[in-house]
Amino acid sequence: MKVIGLTGGIASGKSTVSRMLRRKGAYIIDADEIAKEIVKAGKPAWKDIIEHFGRDILNDDGTIKRRKLANIVFSDEKKLKMLNEITHPRIVEEIKKELEACKKRKEKVVVIDAALLLETGLDVLVDEVWVVAVDEKTQIERLIEREKSISYTEAMERIRAQMPLEQKLKFATRIIDNSGDVENTQNQVDKLWREIEKTCEDSPYEM
Ligand code: ADP
C-alpha cells in the first residue's frame, strides 16, 4: 500500500487535487471531514471545546458556531493553540484508525488530505508528501471567493496561522503547482499518478 500525504495551505487546492486522485482510484482520508465529525454535539472534543470557549459558541441545537469559533481562534494565537490541542490528537487518532482499515482492505493508494499534515507529525506515516502550491495572491482571491463573506483581513489571518509555503516545500516529495487553471493541475496529477502506478508495479510485494 502506498500512502501519500497531501498538504498545502488553506484554499491552495487540496480538495480539488484529492478529488482528481479519487477519480484515479485512490482512497482519500479527509482530515477536514474527520475534524467536523469529532466536534459533533456530545463528542469528547465538543465537551472540551465548550469547557474552554463557553456556551456562547453554540447554536440553539448544540452544534458549534464554526464561524464564530474560527474568528476567536484566528485572532488569538493562544486560543488557536488551545483548540488545536483539543482537536489534533483526536484527528490524528482517527486518521491512524482509517489507515489501519485501509491496510486490511489492501487499498493500493491511500491519500491523507490534511492541511496540518506536517504540523501534526502525520508525515511520519506516509511514503510521500505532496504539497499543493499556489502563490499568495491567488490563494487569497480563491479563499475569499470560496468563503464569500470572509474579509481580506480574516483571509490573511487564516493564511498566516499556517506554516508558510516555503517551509512546507522543504518536506515535499512532489509539488503540484495549482496557480494555473484546473486543466493544468489535472495534467500534473495525471503525470504523478502514472509515476505512482509505476512504483506500485515495481514493488508488487508491498501491495
Ligand atoms: P483547499 O482544499 O486546499 O482548501 P480547494 O480545493 O477547496 O482548496 O480550492 C479553493 C477554491 O479554489 C475552491 O473554491 C476551488 O474550486 C478553487 N480552485 C481550486 N483550484 C483552482 C484552479 N486551478 N483554478 C481556479 N479555481 C480553483
mmCIF file of N, CA and C in Angstrom, residues 50-161:
data_model
loop_
_atom_site.group_PDB
_atom_site.id
_atom_site.type_symbol
_atom_site.label_atom_id
_atom_site.label_comp_id
_atom_site.label_asym_id
_atom_site.label_seq_id
_atom_site.Cartn_x
_atom_site.Cartn_y
_atom_site.Cartn_z
ATOM 1 N N ILE A 50 -16.426 23.368 24.656
ATOM 2 C CA ILE A 50 -17.358 24.197 25.450
ATOM 3 C C ILE A 50 -16.710 24.599 26.782
ATOM 4 N N GLU A 51 -15.997 23.645 27.363
ATOM 5 C CA GLU A 51 -15.340 23.925 28.646
ATOM 6 C C GLU A 51 -14.378 25.103 28.510
ATOM 7 N N HIS A 52 -13.665 25.166 27.390
ATOM 8 C CA HIS A 52 -12.664 26.222 27.213
ATOM 9 C C HIS A 52 -13.207 27.500 26.585
ATOM 10 N N PHE A 53 -14.219 27.368 25.740
ATOM 11 C CA PHE A 53 -14.678 28.549 24.993
ATOM 12 C C PHE A 53 -16.076 29.025 25.402
ATOM 13 N N GLY A 54 -16.720 28.285 26.279
ATOM 14 C CA GLY A 54 -18.036 28.698 26.774
ATOM 15 C C GLY A 54 -19.175 28.325 25.833
ATOM 16 N N ARG A 55 -20.396 28.432 26.352
ATOM 17 C CA ARG A 55 -21.562 28.011 25.575
ATOM 18 C C ARG A 55 -21.980 29.040 24.524
ATOM 19 N N ASP A 56 -21.344 30.218 24.559
ATOM 20 C CA ASP A 56 -21.662 31.268 23.562
ATOM 21 C C ASP A 56 -21.362 30.820 22.144
ATOM 22 N N ILE A 57 -20.478 29.830 22.028
ATOM 23 C CA ILE A 57 -20.104 29.395 20.681
ATOM 24 C C ILE A 57 -21.040 28.300 20.141
ATOM 25 N N LEU A 58 -22.140 28.055 20.898
ATOM 26 C CA LEU A 58 -23.081 27.019 20.446
ATOM 27 C C LEU A 58 -24.322 27.604 19.783
ATOM 28 N N ASN A 59 -24.793 26.934 18.755
ATOM 29 C CA ASN A 59 -26.103 27.248 18.190
ATOM 30 C C ASN A 59 -27.169 26.659 19.111
ATOM 31 N N ASP A 60 -28.431 27.024 18.860
ATOM 32 C CA ASP A 60 -29.516 26.524 19.710
ATOM 33 C C ASP A 60 -29.598 24.996 19.705
ATOM 34 N N ASP A 61 -29.217 24.382 18.576
ATOM 35 C CA ASP A 61 -29.312 22.916 18.503
ATOM 36 C C ASP A 61 -28.072 22.220 19.075
ATOM 37 N N GLY A 62 -27.156 23.009 19.677
ATOM 38 C CA GLY A 62 -25.991 22.395 20.330
ATOM 39 C C GLY A 62 -24.780 22.248 19.416
ATOM 40 N N THR A 63 -24.960 22.522 18.126
ATOM 41 C CA THR A 63 -23.803 22.443 17.225
ATOM 42 C C THR A 63 -22.911 23.672 17.433
ATOM 43 N N ILE A 64 -21.650 23.527 17.057
ATOM 44 C CA ILE A 64 -20.707 24.628 17.260
ATOM 45 C C ILE A 64 -20.831 25.671 16.154
ATOM 46 N N LYS A 65 -20.824 26.944 16.561
ATOM 47 C CA LYS A 65 -20.822 28.030 15.568
ATOM 48 C C LYS A 65 -19.415 28.101 14.999
ATOM 49 N N ARG A 66 -19.197 27.424 13.895
ATOM 50 C CA ARG A 66 -17.848 27.279 13.340
ATOM 51 C C ARG A 66 -17.219 28.629 13.009
ATOM 52 N N ARG A 67 -18.033 29.511 12.422
ATOM 53 C CA ARG A 67 -17.535 30.819 12.011
ATOM 54 C C ARG A 67 -17.082 31.630 13.226
ATOM 55 N N LYS A 68 -17.910 31.582 14.279
ATOM 56 C CA LYS A 68 -17.602 32.340 15.485
ATOM 57 C C LYS A 68 -16.320 31.800 16.140
ATOM 58 N N LEU A 69 -16.236 30.482 16.229
ATOM 59 C CA LEU A 69 -15.046 29.868 16.836
ATOM 60 C C LEU A 69 -13.799 30.192 16.004
ATOM 61 N N ALA A 70 -13.956 30.142 14.693
ATOM 62 C CA ALA A 70 -12.824 30.461 13.807
ATOM 63 C C ALA A 70 -12.363 31.901 14.046
ATOM 64 N N ASN A 71 -13.309 32.818 14.153
ATOM 65 C CA ASN A 71 -12.937 34.217 14.358
ATOM 66 C C ASN A 71 -12.224 34.415 15.691
ATOM 67 N N ILE A 72 -12.645 33.670 16.705
ATOM 68 C CA ILE A 72 -11.985 33.777 18.023
ATOM 69 C C ILE A 72 -10.543 33.280 17.915
ATOM 70 N N VAL A 73 -10.362 32.073 17.355
ATOM 71 C CA VAL A 73 -9.023 31.472 17.412
ATOM 72 C C VAL A 73 -8.032 32.075 16.407
ATOM 73 N N PHE A 74 -8.546 32.538 15.273
ATOM 74 C CA PHE A 74 -7.593 33.064 14.287
ATOM 75 C C PHE A 74 -7.122 34.478 14.616
ATOM 76 N N SER A 75 -7.722 35.086 15.647
ATOM 77 C CA SER A 75 -7.200 36.395 16.040
ATOM 78 C C SER A 75 -6.485 36.301 17.388
ATOM 79 N N ASP A 76 -6.279 35.083 17.895
ATOM 80 C CA ASP A 76 -5.612 34.903 19.186
ATOM 81 C C ASP A 76 -4.825 33.590 19.161
ATOM 82 N N GLU A 77 -3.522 33.739 19.062
ATOM 83 C CA GLU A 77 -2.645 32.575 18.895
ATOM 84 C C GLU A 77 -2.798 31.534 20.016
ATOM 85 N N LYS A 78 -2.961 32.035 21.257
ATOM 86 C CA LYS A 78 -3.064 31.111 22.403
ATOM 87 C C LYS A 78 -4.330 30.273 22.300
ATOM 88 N N LYS A 79 -5.404 30.932 21.883
ATOM 89 C CA LYS A 79 -6.684 30.213 21.769
ATOM 90 C C LYS A 79 -6.635 29.196 20.628
ATOM 91 N N LEU A 80 -5.931 29.564 19.574
ATOM 92 C CA LEU A 80 -5.776 28.619 18.453
ATOM 93 C C LEU A 80 -5.009 27.380 18.933
ATOM 94 N N LYS A 81 -3.976 27.650 19.730
ATOM 95 C CA LYS A 81 -3.173 26.549 20.263
ATOM 96 C C LYS A 81 -4.041 25.631 21.135
ATOM 97 N N MET A 82 -4.887 26.269 21.929
ATOM 98 C CA MET A 82 -5.761 25.506 22.819
ATOM 99 C C MET A 82 -6.720 24.622 22.011
ATOM 100 N N LEU A 83 -7.313 25.224 20.988
ATOM 101 C CA LEU A 83 -8.249 24.463 20.145
ATOM 102 C C LEU A 83 -7.518 23.312 19.435
ATOM 103 N N ASN A 84 -6.321 23.603 18.958
ATOM 104 C CA ASN A 84 -5.540 22.556 18.284
ATOM 105 C C ASN A 84 -5.198 21.410 19.243
ATOM 106 N N GLU A 85 -4.906 21.785 20.502
ATOM 107 C CA GLU A 85 -4.576 20.736 21.477
ATOM 108 C C GLU A 85 -5.776 19.832 21.763
ATOM 109 N N ILE A 86 -6.975 20.408 21.632
ATOM 110 C CA ILE A 86 -8.184 19.605 21.842
ATOM 111 C C ILE A 86 -8.446 18.716 20.626
ATOM 112 N N THR A 87 -8.301 19.295 19.447
ATOM 113 C CA THR A 87 -8.750 18.576 18.237
ATOM 114 C C THR A 87 -7.666 17.716 17.567
ATOM 115 N N HIS A 88 -6.451 18.217 17.478
ATOM 116 C CA HIS A 88 -5.443 17.497 16.679
ATOM 117 C C HIS A 88 -5.188 16.042 17.098
ATOM 118 N N PRO A 89 -4.974 15.782 18.414
ATOM 119 C CA PRO A 89 -4.695 14.376 18.772
ATOM 120 C C PRO A 89 -5.839 13.456 18.363
ATOM 121 N N ARG A 90 -7.061 13.969 18.446
ATOM 122 C CA ARG A 90 -8.220 13.135 18.095
ATOM 123 C C ARG A 90 -8.315 12.923 16.581
ATOM 124 N N ILE A 91 -7.970 13.948 15.834
ATOM 125 C CA ILE A 91 -7.976 13.810 14.363
ATOM 126 C C ILE A 91 -6.904 12.795 13.954
ATOM 127 N N VAL A 92 -5.714 12.936 14.555
ATOM 128 C CA VAL A 92 -4.604 12.031 14.227
ATOM 129 C C VAL A 92 -4.986 10.586 14.547
ATOM 130 N N GLU A 93 -5.617 10.402 15.695
ATOM 131 C CA GLU A 93 -6.046 9.060 16.119
ATOM 132 C C GLU A 93 -7.002 8.447 15.085
ATOM 133 N N GLU A 94 -7.969 9.249 14.624
ATOM 134 C CA GLU A 94 -8.949 8.761 13.637
ATOM 135 C C GLU A 94 -8.262 8.425 12.316
ATOM 136 N N ILE A 95 -7.326 9.270 11.915
ATOM 137 C CA ILE A 95 -6.606 9.033 10.654
ATOM 138 C C ILE A 95 -5.837 7.712 10.746
ATOM 139 N N LYS A 96 -5.200 7.480 11.893
ATOM 140 C CA LYS A 96 -4.450 6.223 12.074
ATOM 141 C C LYS A 96 -5.386 5.021 11.978
ATOM 142 N N LYS A 97 -6.568 5.155 12.573
ATOM 143 C CA LYS A 97 -7.547 4.059 12.525
ATOM 144 C C LYS A 97 -7.951 3.772 11.083
ATOM 145 N N GLU A 98 -8.236 4.861 10.339
ATOM 146 C CA GLU A 98 -8.648 4.685 8.934
ATOM 147 C C GLU A 98 -7.543 4.037 8.115
ATOM 148 N N LEU A 99 -6.320 4.436 8.423
ATOM 149 C CA LEU A 99 -5.163 3.897 7.698
ATOM 150 C C LEU A 99 -5.032 2.388 7.948
ATOM 151 N N GLU A 100 -5.246 1.986 9.180
ATOM 152 C CA GLU A 100 -5.211 0.559 9.518
ATOM 153 C C GLU A 100 -6.279 -0.204 8.736
ATOM 154 N N ALA A 101 -7.478 0.399 8.667
ATOM 155 C CA ALA A 101 -8.584 -0.246 7.937
ATOM 156 C C ALA A 101 -8.225 -0.370 6.453
ATOM 157 N N CYS A 102 -7.558 0.645 5.915
ATOM 158 C CA CYS A 102 -7.129 0.619 4.506
ATOM 159 C C CYS A 102 -6.148 -0.516 4.260
ATOM 160 N N LYS A 103 -5.236 -0.690 5.222
ATOM 161 C CA LYS A 103 -4.231 -1.757 5.109
ATOM 162 C C LYS A 103 -4.931 -3.109 5.052
ATOM 163 N N LYS A 104 -5.914 -3.280 5.933
ATOM 164 C CA LYS A 104 -6.640 -4.555 5.981
ATOM 165 C C LYS A 104 -7.374 -4.805 4.671
ATOM 166 N N ARG A 105 -7.929 -3.727 4.094
ATOM 167 C CA ARG A 105 -8.678 -3.873 2.832
ATOM 168 C C ARG A 105 -7.745 -3.994 1.628
ATOM 169 N N LYS A 106 -6.440 -3.834 1.882
ATOM 170 C CA LYS A 106 -5.414 -3.879 0.840
ATOM 171 C C LYS A 106 -5.641 -2.825 -0.247
ATOM 172 N N GLU A 107 -5.915 -1.596 0.202
ATOM 173 C CA GLU A 107 -6.007 -0.476 -0.753
ATOM 174 C C GLU A 107 -4.632 -0.316 -1.406
ATOM 175 N N LYS A 108 -4.641 0.111 -2.661
ATOM 176 C CA LYS A 108 -3.346 0.275 -3.344
ATOM 177 C C LYS A 108 -2.714 1.629 -3.026
ATOM 178 N N VAL A 109 -3.527 2.684 -3.220
ATOM 179 C CA VAL A 109 -3.015 4.035 -2.963
ATOM 180 C C VAL A 109 -3.978 4.757 -2.021
ATOM 181 N N VAL A 110 -3.438 5.243 -0.920
ATOM 182 C CA VAL A 110 -4.245 5.986 0.046
ATOM 183 C C VAL A 110 -3.681 7.396 0.147
ATOM 184 N N VAL A 111 -4.587 8.378 0.110
ATOM 185 C CA VAL A 111 -4.163 9.776 0.219
ATOM 186 C C VAL A 111 -4.707 10.349 1.525
ATOM 187 N N ILE A 112 -3.816 10.877 2.353
ATOM 188 C CA ILE A 112 -4.265 11.606 3.547
ATOM 189 C C ILE A 112 -4.279 13.083 3.173
ATOM 190 N N ASP A 113 -5.490 13.633 3.052
ATOM 191 C CA ASP A 113 -5.651 15.034 2.663
ATOM 192 C C ASP A 113 -5.734 15.857 3.954
ATOM 193 N N ALA A 114 -4.640 16.530 4.307
ATOM 194 C CA ALA A 114 -4.593 17.227 5.596
ATOM 195 C C ALA A 114 -3.755 18.493 5.518
ATOM 196 N N ALA A 115 -4.402 19.634 5.770
ATOM 197 C CA ALA A 115 -3.685 20.908 5.765
ATOM 198 C C ALA A 115 -2.553 20.859 6.801
ATOM 199 N N LEU A 116 -2.819 20.145 7.909
ATOM 200 C CA LEU A 116 -1.860 20.154 9.019
ATOM 201 C C LEU A 116 -1.028 18.883 9.092
ATOM 202 N N LEU A 117 -0.805 18.270 7.946
ATOM 203 C CA LEU A 117 -0.030 17.022 7.874
ATOM 204 C C LEU A 117 1.324 17.162 8.574
ATOM 205 N N LEU A 118 2.019 18.240 8.256
ATOM 206 C CA LEU A 118 3.381 18.416 8.767
ATOM 207 C C LEU A 118 3.366 18.895 10.219
ATOM 208 N N GLU A 119 2.455 19.823 10.516
ATOM 209 C CA GLU A 119 2.378 20.388 11.868
ATOM 210 C C GLU A 119 2.031 19.329 12.907
ATOM 211 N N THR A 120 1.250 18.317 12.503
ATOM 212 C CA THR A 120 0.815 17.297 13.459
ATOM 213 C C THR A 120 1.719 16.065 13.433
ATOM 214 N N GLY A 121 2.750 16.098 12.603
ATOM 215 C CA GLY A 121 3.692 14.972 12.551
ATOM 216 C C GLY A 121 3.141 13.756 11.816
ATOM 217 N N LEU A 122 2.011 13.940 11.113
ATOM 218 C CA LEU A 122 1.417 12.814 10.375
ATOM 219 C C LEU A 122 2.306 12.345 9.227
ATOM 220 N N ASP A 123 3.251 13.200 8.858
ATOM 221 C CA ASP A 123 4.103 12.837 7.715
ATOM 222 C C ASP A 123 4.950 11.595 7.992
ATOM 223 N N VAL A 124 5.107 11.223 9.281
ATOM 224 C CA VAL A 124 5.876 10.001 9.556
ATOM 225 C C VAL A 124 5.125 8.749 9.081
ATOM 226 N N LEU A 125 3.828 8.892 8.849
ATOM 227 C CA LEU A 125 3.021 7.736 8.437
ATOM 228 C C LEU A 125 2.970 7.559 6.924
ATOM 229 N N VAL A 126 3.525 8.518 6.172
ATOM 230 C CA VAL A 126 3.329 8.485 4.719
ATOM 231 C C VAL A 126 4.623 8.140 3.972
ATOM 232 N N ASP A 127 4.442 7.608 2.752
ATOM 233 C CA ASP A 127 5.608 7.291 1.917
ATOM 234 C C ASP A 127 6.082 8.524 1.161
ATOM 235 N N GLU A 128 5.110 9.382 0.794
ATOM 236 C CA GLU A 128 5.461 10.592 0.041
ATOM 237 C C GLU A 128 4.636 11.767 0.549
ATOM 238 N N VAL A 129 5.241 12.953 0.499
ATOM 239 C CA VAL A 129 4.498 14.175 0.837
ATOM 240 C C VAL A 129 4.295 14.968 -0.454
ATOM 241 N N TRP A 130 3.036 15.194 -0.807
ATOM 242 C CA TRP A 130 2.731 16.008 -1.989
ATOM 243 C C TRP A 130 2.209 17.361 -1.500
ATOM 244 N N VAL A 131 2.873 18.420 -1.911
ATOM 245 C CA VAL A 131 2.452 19.754 -1.477
ATOM 246 C C VAL A 131 1.776 20.480 -2.644
ATOM 247 N N VAL A 132 0.553 20.958 -2.388
ATOM 248 C CA VAL A 132 -0.138 21.772 -3.381
ATOM 249 C C VAL A 132 0.289 23.222 -3.148
ATOM 250 N N ALA A 133 0.891 23.804 -4.163
ATOM 251 C CA ALA A 133 1.436 25.159 -4.021
ATOM 252 C C ALA A 133 0.640 26.147 -4.863
ATOM 253 N N VAL A 134 0.493 27.329 -4.301
ATOM 254 C CA VAL A 134 -0.200 28.398 -5.028
ATOM 255 C C VAL A 134 0.394 29.721 -4.545
ATOM 256 N N ASP A 135 0.478 30.705 -5.420
ATOM 257 C CA ASP A 135 1.025 31.986 -4.964
ATOM 258 C C ASP A 135 0.013 32.659 -4.035
ATOM 259 N N GLU A 136 0.517 33.495 -3.118
ATOM 260 C CA GLU A 136 -0.343 34.031 -2.056
ATOM 261 C C GLU A 136 -1.512 34.871 -2.592
ATOM 262 N N LYS A 137 -1.253 35.602 -3.667
ATOM 263 C CA LYS A 137 -2.314 36.467 -4.227
ATOM 264 C C LYS A 137 -3.492 35.605 -4.696
ATOM 265 N N THR A 138 -3.177 34.550 -5.433
ATOM 266 C CA THR A 138 -4.223 33.643 -5.934
ATOM 267 C C THR A 138 -4.917 32.952 -4.768
ATOM 268 N N GLN A 139 -4.115 32.577 -3.760
ATOM 269 C CA GLN A 139 -4.670 31.891 -2.587
ATOM 270 C C GLN A 139 -5.722 32.770 -1.894
ATOM 271 N N ILE A 140 -5.386 34.039 -1.688
ATOM 272 C CA ILE A 140 -6.320 34.957 -1.026
ATOM 273 C C ILE A 140 -7.576 35.129 -1.881
ATOM 274 N N GLU A 141 -7.382 35.326 -3.186
ATOM 275 C CA GLU A 141 -8.538 35.509 -4.081
ATOM 276 C C GLU A 141 -9.470 34.300 -4.025
ATOM 277 N N ARG A 142 -8.880 33.092 -4.079
ATOM 278 C CA ARG A 142 -9.713 31.874 -4.085
ATOM 279 C C ARG A 142 -10.382 31.648 -2.737
ATOM 280 N N LEU A 143 -9.664 32.001 -1.663
ATOM 281 C CA LEU A 143 -10.241 31.837 -0.322
ATOM 282 C C LEU A 143 -11.447 32.760 -0.155
ATOM 283 N N ILE A 144 -11.295 34.018 -0.564
ATOM 284 C CA ILE A 144 -12.384 34.984 -0.428
ATOM 285 C C ILE A 144 -13.561 34.586 -1.326
ATOM 286 N N GLU A 145 -13.244 34.134 -2.532
ATOM 287 C CA GLU A 145 -14.282 33.709 -3.479
ATOM 288 C C GLU A 145 -15.059 32.500 -2.922
ATOM 289 N N ARG A 146 -14.322 31.556 -2.308
ATOM 290 C CA ARG A 146 -14.983 30.344 -1.787
ATOM 291 C C ARG A 146 -15.820 30.633 -0.548
ATOM 292 N N GLU A 147 -15.265 31.445 0.377
ATOM 293 C CA GLU A 147 -15.964 31.664 1.651
ATOM 294 C C GLU A 147 -17.013 32.776 1.566
ATOM 295 N N LYS A 148 -17.001 33.505 0.479
ATOM 296 C CA LYS A 148 -17.945 34.616 0.247
ATOM 297 C C LYS A 148 -17.860 35.727 1.301
ATOM 298 N N SER A 149 -18.333 35.484 2.543
ATOM 299 C CA SER A 149 -18.451 36.603 3.479
ATOM 300 C C SER A 149 -17.174 36.897 4.268
ATOM 301 N N ILE A 150 -16.082 36.217 3.942
ATOM 302 C CA ILE A 150 -14.834 36.434 4.679
ATOM 303 C C ILE A 150 -14.172 37.743 4.196
ATOM 304 N N SER A 151 -13.585 38.491 5.156
ATOM 305 C CA SER A 151 -12.940 39.743 4.761
ATOM 306 C C SER A 151 -11.482 39.465 4.371
ATOM 307 N N TYR A 152 -10.852 40.457 3.783
ATOM 308 C CA TYR A 152 -9.446 40.324 3.398
ATOM 309 C C TYR A 152 -8.597 40.040 4.649
ATOM 310 N N THR A 153 -8.886 40.802 5.749
ATOM 311 C CA THR A 153 -8.126 40.630 6.991
ATOM 312 C C THR A 153 -8.293 39.220 7.542
ATOM 313 N N GLU A 154 -9.531 38.716 7.534
ATOM 314 C CA GLU A 154 -9.767 37.357 8.032
ATOM 315 C C GLU A 154 -9.019 36.325 7.185
ATOM 316 N N ALA A 155 -9.040 36.551 5.885
ATOM 317 C CA ALA A 155 -8.345 35.629 4.967
ATOM 318 C C ALA A 155 -6.853 35.607 5.287
ATOM 319 N N MET A 156 -6.291 36.790 5.501
ATOM 320 C CA MET A 156 -4.861 36.890 5.817
ATOM 321 C C MET A 156 -4.540 36.198 7.143
ATOM 322 N N GLU A 157 -5.414 36.407 8.141
ATOM 323 C CA GLU A 157 -5.205 35.776 9.462
ATOM 324 C C GLU A 157 -5.129 34.262 9.325
ATOM 325 N N ARG A 158 -6.034 33.714 8.519
ATOM 326 C CA ARG A 158 -6.075 32.261 8.363
ATOM 327 C C ARG A 158 -4.839 31.735 7.642
ATOM 328 N N ILE A 159 -4.385 32.502 6.673
ATOM 329 C CA ILE A 159 -3.190 32.081 5.932
ATOM 330 C C ILE A 159 -1.953 32.176 6.833
ATOM 331 N N ARG A 160 -1.861 33.274 7.565
ATOM 332 C CA ARG A 160 -0.691 33.498 8.430
ATOM 333 C C ARG A 160 -0.626 32.523 9.615
ATOM 334 N N ALA A 161 -1.777 31.943 10.009
ATOM 335 C CA ALA A 161 -1.794 30.999 11.133
ATOM 336 C C ALA A 161 -1.178 29.657 10.747
#
